[in-house]
Every structure is written in C-alpha cells, then in structure tokens.
Amino acid sequence: MKRLVTMVLVLVLVAVASVAQAADKPDPTGTWKWTVQMGDQSREMTLKLKLEGEKLTGAMVGRNDQETPIQEAKYKDGEVSFKVVREREGRKMTTTYTGKVSDDTIKGKVEFQGRDQARSRDWEAKRVKEEEKKQPAQ
C-alpha cells in the first residue's frame, strides 16, 4: 500500500512539474509591433505569429494592410526564426529574422541584403495587448 501511495505521489509531482515547465515556455502567438528607422523616416512594423503544436506560421503586415506570409518559420526553446520574401521592381528581397521570446518581447537580429552587401541590425518587438487592438486608430 505504501508503495502505491508513493508511486501516485511521484506521478502527481511529475505531472505538476510538466505543467509548470510548459507554462514557463513563452508562446510567440500574437501580434507584434516595432519601429524601424530608415534614414530620416520611421516606420512601424507589424508581425502576426501563430504557434500550433510545433508549427509556427504568420505574416508580416505591410502597406495597405497587405500581409506577406513568413517562410521557413521555426520556434524552439524560446527562439524564433523566419524569412520574409518580398518582390519590388522585379527583384526579390529576403529578410531573415531571428530572436528570443521573453514574456511580451522578442529581441534579436534582422539580416537583409543591402545594395552591395549583407547587413544586419537589432530588432525588438513588443506584443500588442488585446485592449490595444480594440482601440480605434487616431
């Protein structure tokens, strides 16, 4: 009988630890925003992510709310990575994002091809809260 009680307690502790560990993993699902400085202009960027099991999908929102699907998206151990491919004037441009999700922030690097060379810069996105989504644009 003691053995049975001990086994049940061990199983309960393992289950509680598993739930707590799963709750500790940040979830990238949501809408993320950040600002990019381009010369003397600043531009607000918007990213929508959705994690279903192991599969990460999403889209980068551009001008006129046009969504460009992300590609090669991965999420593991709090690390997110994906590519955004856009075409302008017949040229394809690929931007690669990597970052670490922590609560309501993603911090990482964005890499892209500049005029003649690869470039990178830091990026930091903040998750949009539900109440912010519901507010009308001003």
Coordinates of C-alpha atoms in Angstrom, one line a residue:
M1 CA 0.0 0.0 0.0
K2 CA 2.8 2.4 0.9
R3 CA 4.4 1.7 -2.5
L4 CA 1.2 2.5 -4.3
V5 CA 0.8 5.8 -2.4
T6 CA 4.4 6.7 -3.1
M7 CA 4.0 5.9 -6.8
V8 CA 0.9 8.1 -7.0
L9 CA 2.6 11.0 -5.3
V10 CA 5.6 10.7 -7.7
L11 CA 3.3 10.7 -10.7
V12 CA 1.4 13.7 -9.4
L13 CA 4.7 15.6 -8.8
V14 CA 5.9 14.8 -12.3
A15 CA 2.6 16.0 -13.8
V16 CA 2.7 19.2 -11.8
A17 CA 6.3 19.8 -12.8
S18 CA 5.5 19.2 -16.5
V19 CA 2.6 21.6 -16.4
A20 CA 4.7 24.3 -14.7
Q21 CA 7.6 23.8 -17.2
A22 CA 5.1 24.1 -20.2
A23 CA 3.7 27.3 -18.7
D24 CA 7.3 28.7 -18.4
K25 CA 7.8 28.4 -22.1
P26 CA 6.9 31.7 -23.8
D27 CA 4.4 31.5 -26.6
P28 CA 5.1 33.6 -29.7
T29 CA 1.4 33.6 -30.8
G30 CA 0.1 37.1 -31.2
T31 CA 0.6 40.5 -32.9
W32 CA 4.0 42.1 -32.5
K33 CA 5.0 45.7 -33.3
W34 CA 8.2 47.7 -33.5
T35 CA 9.6 50.8 -35.2
V36 CA 12.3 50.8 -37.9
Q37 CA 14.3 54.0 -38.6
M38 CA 15.1 54.3 -42.4
G39 CA 17.1 57.5 -43.0
D40 CA 15.0 60.3 -41.6
Q41 CA 11.8 58.3 -41.5
S42 CA 10.4 55.9 -39.0
R43 CA 8.1 53.1 -40.0
E44 CA 6.0 50.9 -37.7
M45 CA 6.3 47.2 -38.5
T46 CA 3.7 44.6 -37.6
L47 CA 4.1 40.8 -37.4
K48 CA 1.4 38.2 -36.7
L49 CA 2.5 34.9 -35.4
K50 CA 0.7 31.7 -34.5
L51 CA 2.1 28.6 -32.9
E52 CA 0.1 25.4 -33.2
G53 CA 2.0 22.5 -31.7
E54 CA 5.4 22.6 -33.3
K55 CA 4.3 24.6 -36.3
L56 CA 4.9 28.4 -36.5
T57 CA 3.1 30.4 -39.1
G58 CA 2.4 34.1 -39.6
A59 CA 2.6 37.1 -41.8
M60 CA 4.3 40.5 -41.9
V61 CA 1.8 43.3 -42.4
G62 CA 2.9 45.9 -44.9
R63 CA 1.4 48.9 -46.6
N64 CA -2.3 49.0 -47.1
D65 CA -2.5 46.1 -44.5
Q66 CA -1.2 43.7 -47.2
E67 CA 0.1 40.5 -45.5
T68 CA 3.2 38.7 -46.7
P69 CA 3.4 35.2 -45.3
I70 CA 6.5 34.3 -43.4
Q71 CA 8.6 31.4 -44.7
E72 CA 10.9 28.8 -43.1
A73 CA 9.4 29.6 -39.7
K74 CA 10.8 27.8 -36.7
Y75 CA 10.2 28.0 -32.9
K76 CA 12.1 26.0 -30.4
D77 CA 13.2 26.6 -26.8
G78 CA 12.0 30.3 -26.9
E79 CA 13.9 31.0 -30.1
V80 CA 12.0 32.2 -33.2
S81 CA 13.3 32.4 -36.8
F82 CA 11.7 33.1 -40.1
K83 CA 12.1 34.8 -43.5
V84 CA 10.1 37.4 -45.3
V85 CA 10.4 37.4 -49.1
R86 CA 9.1 40.5 -50.9
E87 CA 9.3 41.5 -54.6
R88 CA 9.9 45.1 -55.7
E89 CA 10.6 46.2 -59.2
G90 CA 11.2 42.6 -60.3
R91 CA 13.7 41.9 -57.6
K92 CA 13.2 39.5 -54.7
M93 CA 14.4 40.7 -51.3
T94 CA 14.7 38.2 -48.5
T95 CA 14.9 39.4 -44.9
T96 CA 15.8 36.9 -42.2
Y97 CA 14.6 37.4 -38.6
T98 CA 15.9 35.6 -35.5
G99 CA 15.1 36.3 -31.9
K100 CA 14.4 35.2 -28.4
V101 CA 10.9 35.4 -27.0
S102 CA 10.6 36.6 -23.4
D103 CA 7.2 37.4 -22.0
D104 CA 5.8 40.1 -24.3
T105 CA 9.1 40.9 -26.1
I106 CA 11.1 39.5 -29.0
K107 CA 14.7 40.6 -29.2
G108 CA 17.0 39.5 -32.0
K109 CA 18.7 40.3 -35.3
V110 CA 17.3 41.0 -38.7
E111 CA 19.5 40.3 -41.7
F112 CA 19.0 41.6 -45.2
Q113 CA 20.8 42.2 -48.5
G114 CA 21.8 45.9 -48.8
R115 CA 22.8 47.5 -52.1
D116 CA 26.0 45.5 -52.4
Q117 CA 26.4 43.7 -49.1
A118 CA 24.6 41.8 -46.4
R119 CA 23.6 44.0 -43.5
S120 CA 22.1 43.3 -40.1
R121 CA 20.6 45.2 -37.2
D122 CA 18.9 44.6 -33.9
W123 CA 15.2 44.4 -33.6
E124 CA 12.9 44.4 -30.6
A125 CA 9.2 43.8 -31.0
K126 CA 6.5 44.2 -28.3
R127 CA 3.4 42.1 -28.2
V128 CA 0.2 44.1 -28.8
K129 CA -2.2 43.6 -25.9
E130 CA -5.9 42.8 -26.7
E131 CA -7.1 46.2 -25.4
E132 CA -4.7 48.0 -27.8
K133 CA -6.1 46.0 -30.7
K134 CA -9.6 47.2 -29.9
Q135 CA -8.8 50.9 -29.7
P136 CA -9.7 52.8 -32.9
A137 CA -6.9 54.4 -34.9
Q138 CA -6.4 58.1 -34.2

